[in-house]
Amino acid sequence: MTLPPRARARAITAGNGTEYALVVPLALRLAARIQERPLPAFFTDPTQLANGLRDFLQAVGPDGVVVTDPEALDGEITSRDPGALPAAPRISAALEATRRLRVTVGDTAVLVACLPGDGRAAELLGDSSAGASVLQVLAREFLGAGADILLLAEREAGGGAAQEPAMRTVANMARFHRALCYVSGPAVSFLDQPTVVPLDQPRPARGLVVTERELPADTSMTVVRDWVDRVRG
C-alpha cells in the first residue's frame, strides 16, 4: 500500500524512506493562472492563494505544492527588523494560506516553503549579519504554520554568503517540527539537495523531486501532469 505524501515525508525524516518520492513541481504561478488573478493580487490574498494551490493539486495530482518562493518574497525582505517580516503582505498571505491548506489537504499533500537562504537574504539587505535572522524568522513562521518541507534557495554567487550556523539552526528547527530541510544552490554538507528533473526530460526519481526552475504561468497543465506521472515511474 502506497503511503500518502505526508507519511512519506515523515518516513524520509526518520531515515526510513529512501525508496520514496515526493514529486513537487515548482508551480506557484500556475496556481495564479487557475484563479485568473494577476500575480501581485494573488500573492497578497490568502484565500485566492490557498484556493489556487488546492485547485492545482486537484488538476495535476502532485505530491505537494510550493506555498511561496524567494522571487515572491524578495520584495518583502527590506526591513532590518526581521521580527516584522510575518506582517509583510506577501509573507502574511502565504502563512495564512499554509495554515488553511494544512487543515484542508491533511496527509494528502506536502506543503513546501521555498525560502531565500541567509546568504541571499543578506545580499538583498546589504547586511551580512541580517541574513541569518531573516532566514530563521521565516523558517520558524512557516514551520509553525504547517509546512512539511523547507527548501532554502541560495545563489551560486553574489554578495551574500551562507553561514553554516544559520543553516544548522534552521535544519534543527525543521527536525523539531518533524519536517524536512533541503538546500538548492551551493552544496551544504549536512543538508540534502532536491532531485532536479527538467520538465522536458521527465524520468523516475526519488527523494524530493522538483522542476529545474519555477514554471511560468503559461506552462501547459498537461505537460506538468505528464511530468508528475513519469517522475513517479
Tab-separated table of C-alpha atoms in Angstrom:
chain	number	residue	atom	x	y	z
A	1	MET	CA	0.000	0.000	0.000
A	2	THR	CA	1.378	3.408	-1.019
A	3	LEU	CA	1.788	5.854	1.834
A	4	PRO	CA	0.140	9.270	1.486
A	5	PRO	CA	2.599	12.105	0.767
A	6	ARG	CA	2.837	13.446	4.298
A	7	ALA	CA	3.503	9.986	5.704
A	8	ARG	CA	6.243	9.541	3.100
A	9	ALA	CA	7.782	12.832	4.211
A	10	ARG	CA	7.751	11.655	7.823
A	11	ALA	CA	9.370	8.371	6.795
A	12	ILE	CA	12.130	10.265	4.995
A	13	THR	CA	12.589	12.475	8.056
A	14	ALA	CA	13.017	9.366	10.197
A	15	GLY	CA	15.575	7.946	7.761
A	16	ASN	CA	13.310	5.122	6.626
A	17	GLY	CA	12.106	6.469	3.312
A	18	THR	CA	14.939	6.225	0.804
A	19	GLU	CA	12.659	4.422	-1.661
A	20	TYR	CA	10.027	7.169	-1.612
A	21	ALA	CA	9.475	10.126	-3.902
A	22	LEU	CA	7.803	13.433	-3.163
A	23	VAL	CA	7.047	14.952	-6.558
A	24	VAL	CA	6.524	18.721	-6.301
A	25	PRO	CA	6.727	20.884	-9.430
A	26	LEU	CA	7.732	24.474	-8.739
A	27	ALA	CA	4.430	25.824	-9.983
A	28	LEU	CA	3.254	28.626	-7.707
A	29	ARG	CA	2.460	30.861	-10.683
A	30	LEU	CA	0.375	28.193	-12.374
A	31	ALA	CA	-1.936	28.311	-9.377
A	32	ALA	CA	-2.390	32.032	-10.021
A	33	ARG	CA	-3.430	31.240	-13.588
A	34	ILE	CA	-6.083	28.814	-12.344
A	35	GLN	CA	-7.530	31.596	-10.215
A	36	GLU	CA	-7.235	34.071	-13.113
A	37	ARG	CA	-5.574	36.614	-10.864
A	38	PRO	CA	-2.571	38.852	-11.573
A	39	LEU	CA	0.432	37.816	-9.526
A	40	PRO	CA	0.577	40.886	-7.231
A	41	ALA	CA	-3.033	40.343	-6.146
A	42	PHE	CA	-2.626	36.569	-5.917
A	43	PHE	CA	0.434	36.780	-3.668
A	44	THR	CA	-1.314	39.054	-1.155
A	45	ASP	CA	-4.701	37.301	-0.962
A	46	PRO	CA	-4.593	34.229	1.293
A	47	THR	CA	-7.975	32.978	0.095
A	48	GLN	CA	-7.025	33.102	-3.576
A	49	LEU	CA	-3.602	31.650	-2.811
A	50	ALA	CA	-4.992	28.717	-0.837
A	51	ASN	CA	-7.762	28.068	-3.365
A	52	GLY	CA	-5.384	28.228	-6.314
A	53	LEU	CA	-2.941	25.789	-4.746
A	54	ARG	CA	-5.763	23.435	-3.791
A	55	ASP	CA	-7.141	23.562	-7.332
A	56	PHE	CA	-3.659	22.897	-8.728
A	57	LEU	CA	-3.395	19.813	-6.528
A	58	GLN	CA	-6.691	18.540	-7.870
A	59	ALA	CA	-5.862	19.349	-11.506
A	60	VAL	CA	-2.321	17.961	-11.669
A	61	GLY	CA	-2.093	15.499	-8.788
A	62	PRO	CA	1.431	16.176	-7.463
A	63	ASP	CA	2.543	15.071	-4.013
A	64	GLY	CA	2.628	18.638	-2.788
A	65	VAL	CA	2.720	22.329	-3.611
A	66	VAL	CA	5.056	25.249	-3.069
A	67	VAL	CA	3.314	27.813	-0.865
A	68	THR	CA	5.835	30.598	-1.510
A	69	ASP	CA	9.192	31.135	-3.183
A	70	PRO	CA	12.098	33.589	-2.991
A	71	GLU	CA	11.010	35.609	-6.022
A	72	ALA	CA	7.640	36.192	-4.365
A	73	LEU	CA	9.282	37.196	-1.080
A	74	ASP	CA	12.299	39.202	-2.244
A	75	GLY	CA	10.416	42.486	-2.240
A	76	GLU	CA	9.330	41.950	1.370
A	77	ILE	CA	12.842	41.463	2.737
A	78	THR	CA	13.638	45.137	3.061
A	79	SER	CA	13.277	45.705	6.794
A	80	ARG	CA	16.214	45.454	9.146
A	81	ASP	CA	13.785	44.238	11.813
A	82	PRO	CA	13.309	40.524	10.997
A	83	GLY	CA	10.590	40.308	13.622
A	84	ALA	CA	8.363	42.480	11.415
A	85	LEU	CA	8.549	40.092	8.459
A	86	PRO	CA	5.468	37.946	9.328
A	87	ALA	CA	3.274	41.028	8.955
A	88	ALA	CA	4.552	41.857	5.455
A	89	PRO	CA	1.666	41.400	2.967
A	90	ARG	CA	3.046	38.561	0.863
A	91	ILE	CA	4.521	36.706	3.821
A	92	SER	CA	1.361	37.098	5.881
A	93	ALA	CA	-0.779	35.821	2.988
A	94	ALA	CA	1.487	32.830	2.384
A	95	LEU	CA	1.461	31.918	6.071
A	96	GLU	CA	-2.323	32.097	6.279
A	97	ALA	CA	-2.690	30.057	3.074
A	98	THR	CA	-0.346	27.452	4.571
A	99	ARG	CA	-2.463	27.214	7.718
A	100	ARG	CA	-5.647	26.774	5.695
A	101	LEU	CA	-4.129	24.179	3.378
A	102	ARG	CA	-2.741	22.230	6.325
A	103	VAL	CA	-6.314	21.768	7.505
A	104	THR	CA	-7.905	21.081	4.116
A	105	VAL	CA	-5.337	18.771	2.494
A	106	GLY	CA	-4.410	16.778	5.599
A	107	ASP	CA	-1.966	14.000	4.759
A	108	THR	CA	-2.769	14.023	1.034
A	109	ALA	CA	-0.128	16.638	0.143
A	110	VAL	CA	3.076	18.103	1.500
A	111	LEU	CA	3.460	21.861	1.790
A	112	VAL	CA	6.817	23.231	0.686
A	113	ALA	CA	8.076	26.671	1.700
A	114	CYS	CA	10.840	27.672	-0.697
A	115	LEU	CA	12.695	30.378	1.217
A	116	PRO	CA	15.667	32.612	0.460
A	117	GLY	CA	18.745	31.261	2.195
A	118	ASP	CA	20.557	33.521	4.617
A	119	GLY	CA	23.202	34.442	2.024
A	120	ARG	CA	20.536	35.533	-0.422
A	121	ALA	CA	18.693	37.460	2.289
A	122	ALA	CA	21.935	39.163	3.348
A	123	GLU	CA	22.535	40.194	-0.244
A	124	LEU	CA	19.053	41.690	-0.505
A	125	LEU	CA	19.554	43.679	2.700
A	126	GLY	CA	23.154	44.628	2.073
A	127	ASP	CA	23.874	43.407	5.594
A	128	SER	CA	25.799	40.178	6.092
A	129	SER	CA	24.663	39.808	9.707
A	130	ALA	CA	20.937	40.178	8.997
A	131	GLY	CA	20.501	37.259	6.606
A	132	ALA	CA	20.638	34.610	9.327
A	133	SER	CA	17.932	36.339	11.362
A	134	VAL	CA	15.683	36.695	8.314
A	135	LEU	CA	16.050	33.026	7.442
A	136	GLN	CA	15.377	31.870	10.991
A	137	VAL	CA	12.262	34.037	11.348
A	138	LEU	CA	10.833	32.809	8.034
A	139	ALA	CA	11.638	29.182	8.839
A	140	ARG	CA	10.036	29.426	12.281
A	141	GLU	CA	6.880	31.011	10.907
A	142	PHE	CA	6.340	28.592	8.021
A	143	LEU	CA	7.091	25.540	10.146
A	144	GLY	CA	4.631	26.817	12.733
A	145	ALA	CA	2.017	27.313	10.016
A	146	GLY	CA	2.322	23.676	8.965
A	147	ALA	CA	4.977	23.461	6.252
A	148	ASP	CA	6.367	19.937	5.812
A	149	ILE	CA	9.464	20.905	3.840
A	150	LEU	CA	11.784	23.903	3.764
A	151	LEU	CA	13.705	24.396	0.533
A	152	LEU	CA	16.419	27.017	1.076
A	153	ALA	CA	17.437	28.742	-2.140
A	154	GLU	CA	20.936	30.182	-2.305
A	155	ARG	CA	22.582	31.934	-5.214
A	156	GLU	CA	25.620	30.332	-6.825
A	157	ALA	CA	27.448	33.620	-6.498
A	158	GLY	CA	26.686	37.025	-5.074
A	159	GLY	CA	27.286	39.482	-2.296
A	160	GLY	CA	25.854	37.282	0.427
A	161	ALA	CA	27.470	34.151	1.777
A	162	ALA	CA	25.518	31.408	3.508
A	163	GLN	CA	26.553	30.871	7.120
A	164	GLU	CA	26.755	27.296	8.368
A	165	PRO	CA	25.484	28.099	11.901
A	166	ALA	CA	22.321	29.693	10.481
A	167	MET	CA	21.690	26.718	8.212
A	168	ARG	CA	22.265	24.293	11.087
A	169	THR	CA	19.828	26.196	13.281
A	170	VAL	CA	17.134	26.018	10.596
A	171	ALA	CA	17.822	22.329	9.991
A	172	ASN	CA	17.367	21.696	13.717
A	173	MET	CA	14.144	23.720	13.730
A	174	ALA	CA	12.819	21.582	10.884
A	175	ARG	CA	13.798	18.399	12.701
A	176	PHE	CA	11.952	19.566	15.826
A	177	HIS	CA	8.804	20.003	13.709
A	178	ARG	CA	9.347	16.605	12.036
A	179	ALA	CA	9.855	18.457	8.776
A	180	LEU	CA	12.450	18.131	6.037
A	181	CYS	CA	15.036	20.743	5.084
A	182	TYR	CA	16.825	20.905	1.730
A	183	VAL	CA	19.147	23.420	0.104
A	184	SER	CA	19.095	24.466	-3.533
A	185	GLY	CA	22.245	26.029	-4.922
A	186	PRO	CA	25.747	25.652	-3.430
A	187	ALA	CA	26.040	22.373	-1.519
A	188	VAL	CA	25.878	22.340	2.273
A	189	SER	CA	27.462	19.250	3.817
A	190	PHE	CA	24.684	18.494	6.313
A	191	LEU	CA	21.687	19.245	4.051
A	192	ASP	CA	20.413	17.223	1.116
A	193	GLN	CA	19.660	18.813	-2.205
A	194	PRO	CA	16.417	18.114	-4.055
A	195	THR	CA	16.480	15.897	-7.107
A	196	VAL	CA	16.047	18.179	-10.110
A	197	VAL	CA	14.246	16.708	-13.114
A	198	PRO	CA	13.715	19.069	-16.067
A	199	LEU	CA	10.150	19.472	-17.245
A	200	ASP	CA	11.088	18.412	-20.776
A	201	GLN	CA	13.122	15.379	-19.655
A	202	PRO	CA	10.941	13.536	-17.118
A	203	ARG	CA	12.327	10.354	-15.577
A	204	PRO	CA	11.683	8.295	-12.466
A	205	ALA	CA	13.367	9.760	-9.387
A	206	ARG	CA	13.332	9.549	-5.601
A	207	GLY	CA	13.521	11.960	-2.691
A	208	LEU	CA	12.165	15.483	-3.034
A	209	VAL	CA	11.839	15.921	-6.795
A	210	VAL	CA	11.369	19.382	-8.286
A	211	THR	CA	11.452	21.015	-11.695
A	212	GLU	CA	14.615	22.793	-12.765
A	213	ARG	CA	13.033	26.214	-12.244
A	214	GLU	CA	9.859	27.966	-11.229
A	215	LEU	CA	7.414	27.249	-14.035
A	216	PRO	CA	5.967	30.239	-15.912
A	217	ALA	CA	2.243	30.869	-15.638
A	218	ASP	CA	1.688	29.853	-19.267
A	219	THR	CA	3.133	26.341	-18.817
A	220	SER	CA	0.834	23.586	-20.076
A	221	MET	CA	-1.001	21.819	-17.262
A	222	THR	CA	-0.995	18.641	-19.369
A	223	VAL	CA	2.789	18.764	-19.621
A	224	VAL	CA	3.121	19.231	-15.860
A	225	ARG	CA	0.701	16.363	-15.181
A	226	ASP	CA	2.712	14.127	-17.525
A	227	TRP	CA	5.924	15.153	-15.749
A	228	VAL	CA	4.428	14.181	-12.367
A	229	ASP	CA	3.285	10.791	-13.664
A	230	ARG	CA	6.598	9.959	-15.325
A	231	VAL	CA	8.719	11.049	-12.356
A	232	ARG	CA	6.709	8.703	-10.157
A	233	GLY	CA	7.615	5.897	-12.569
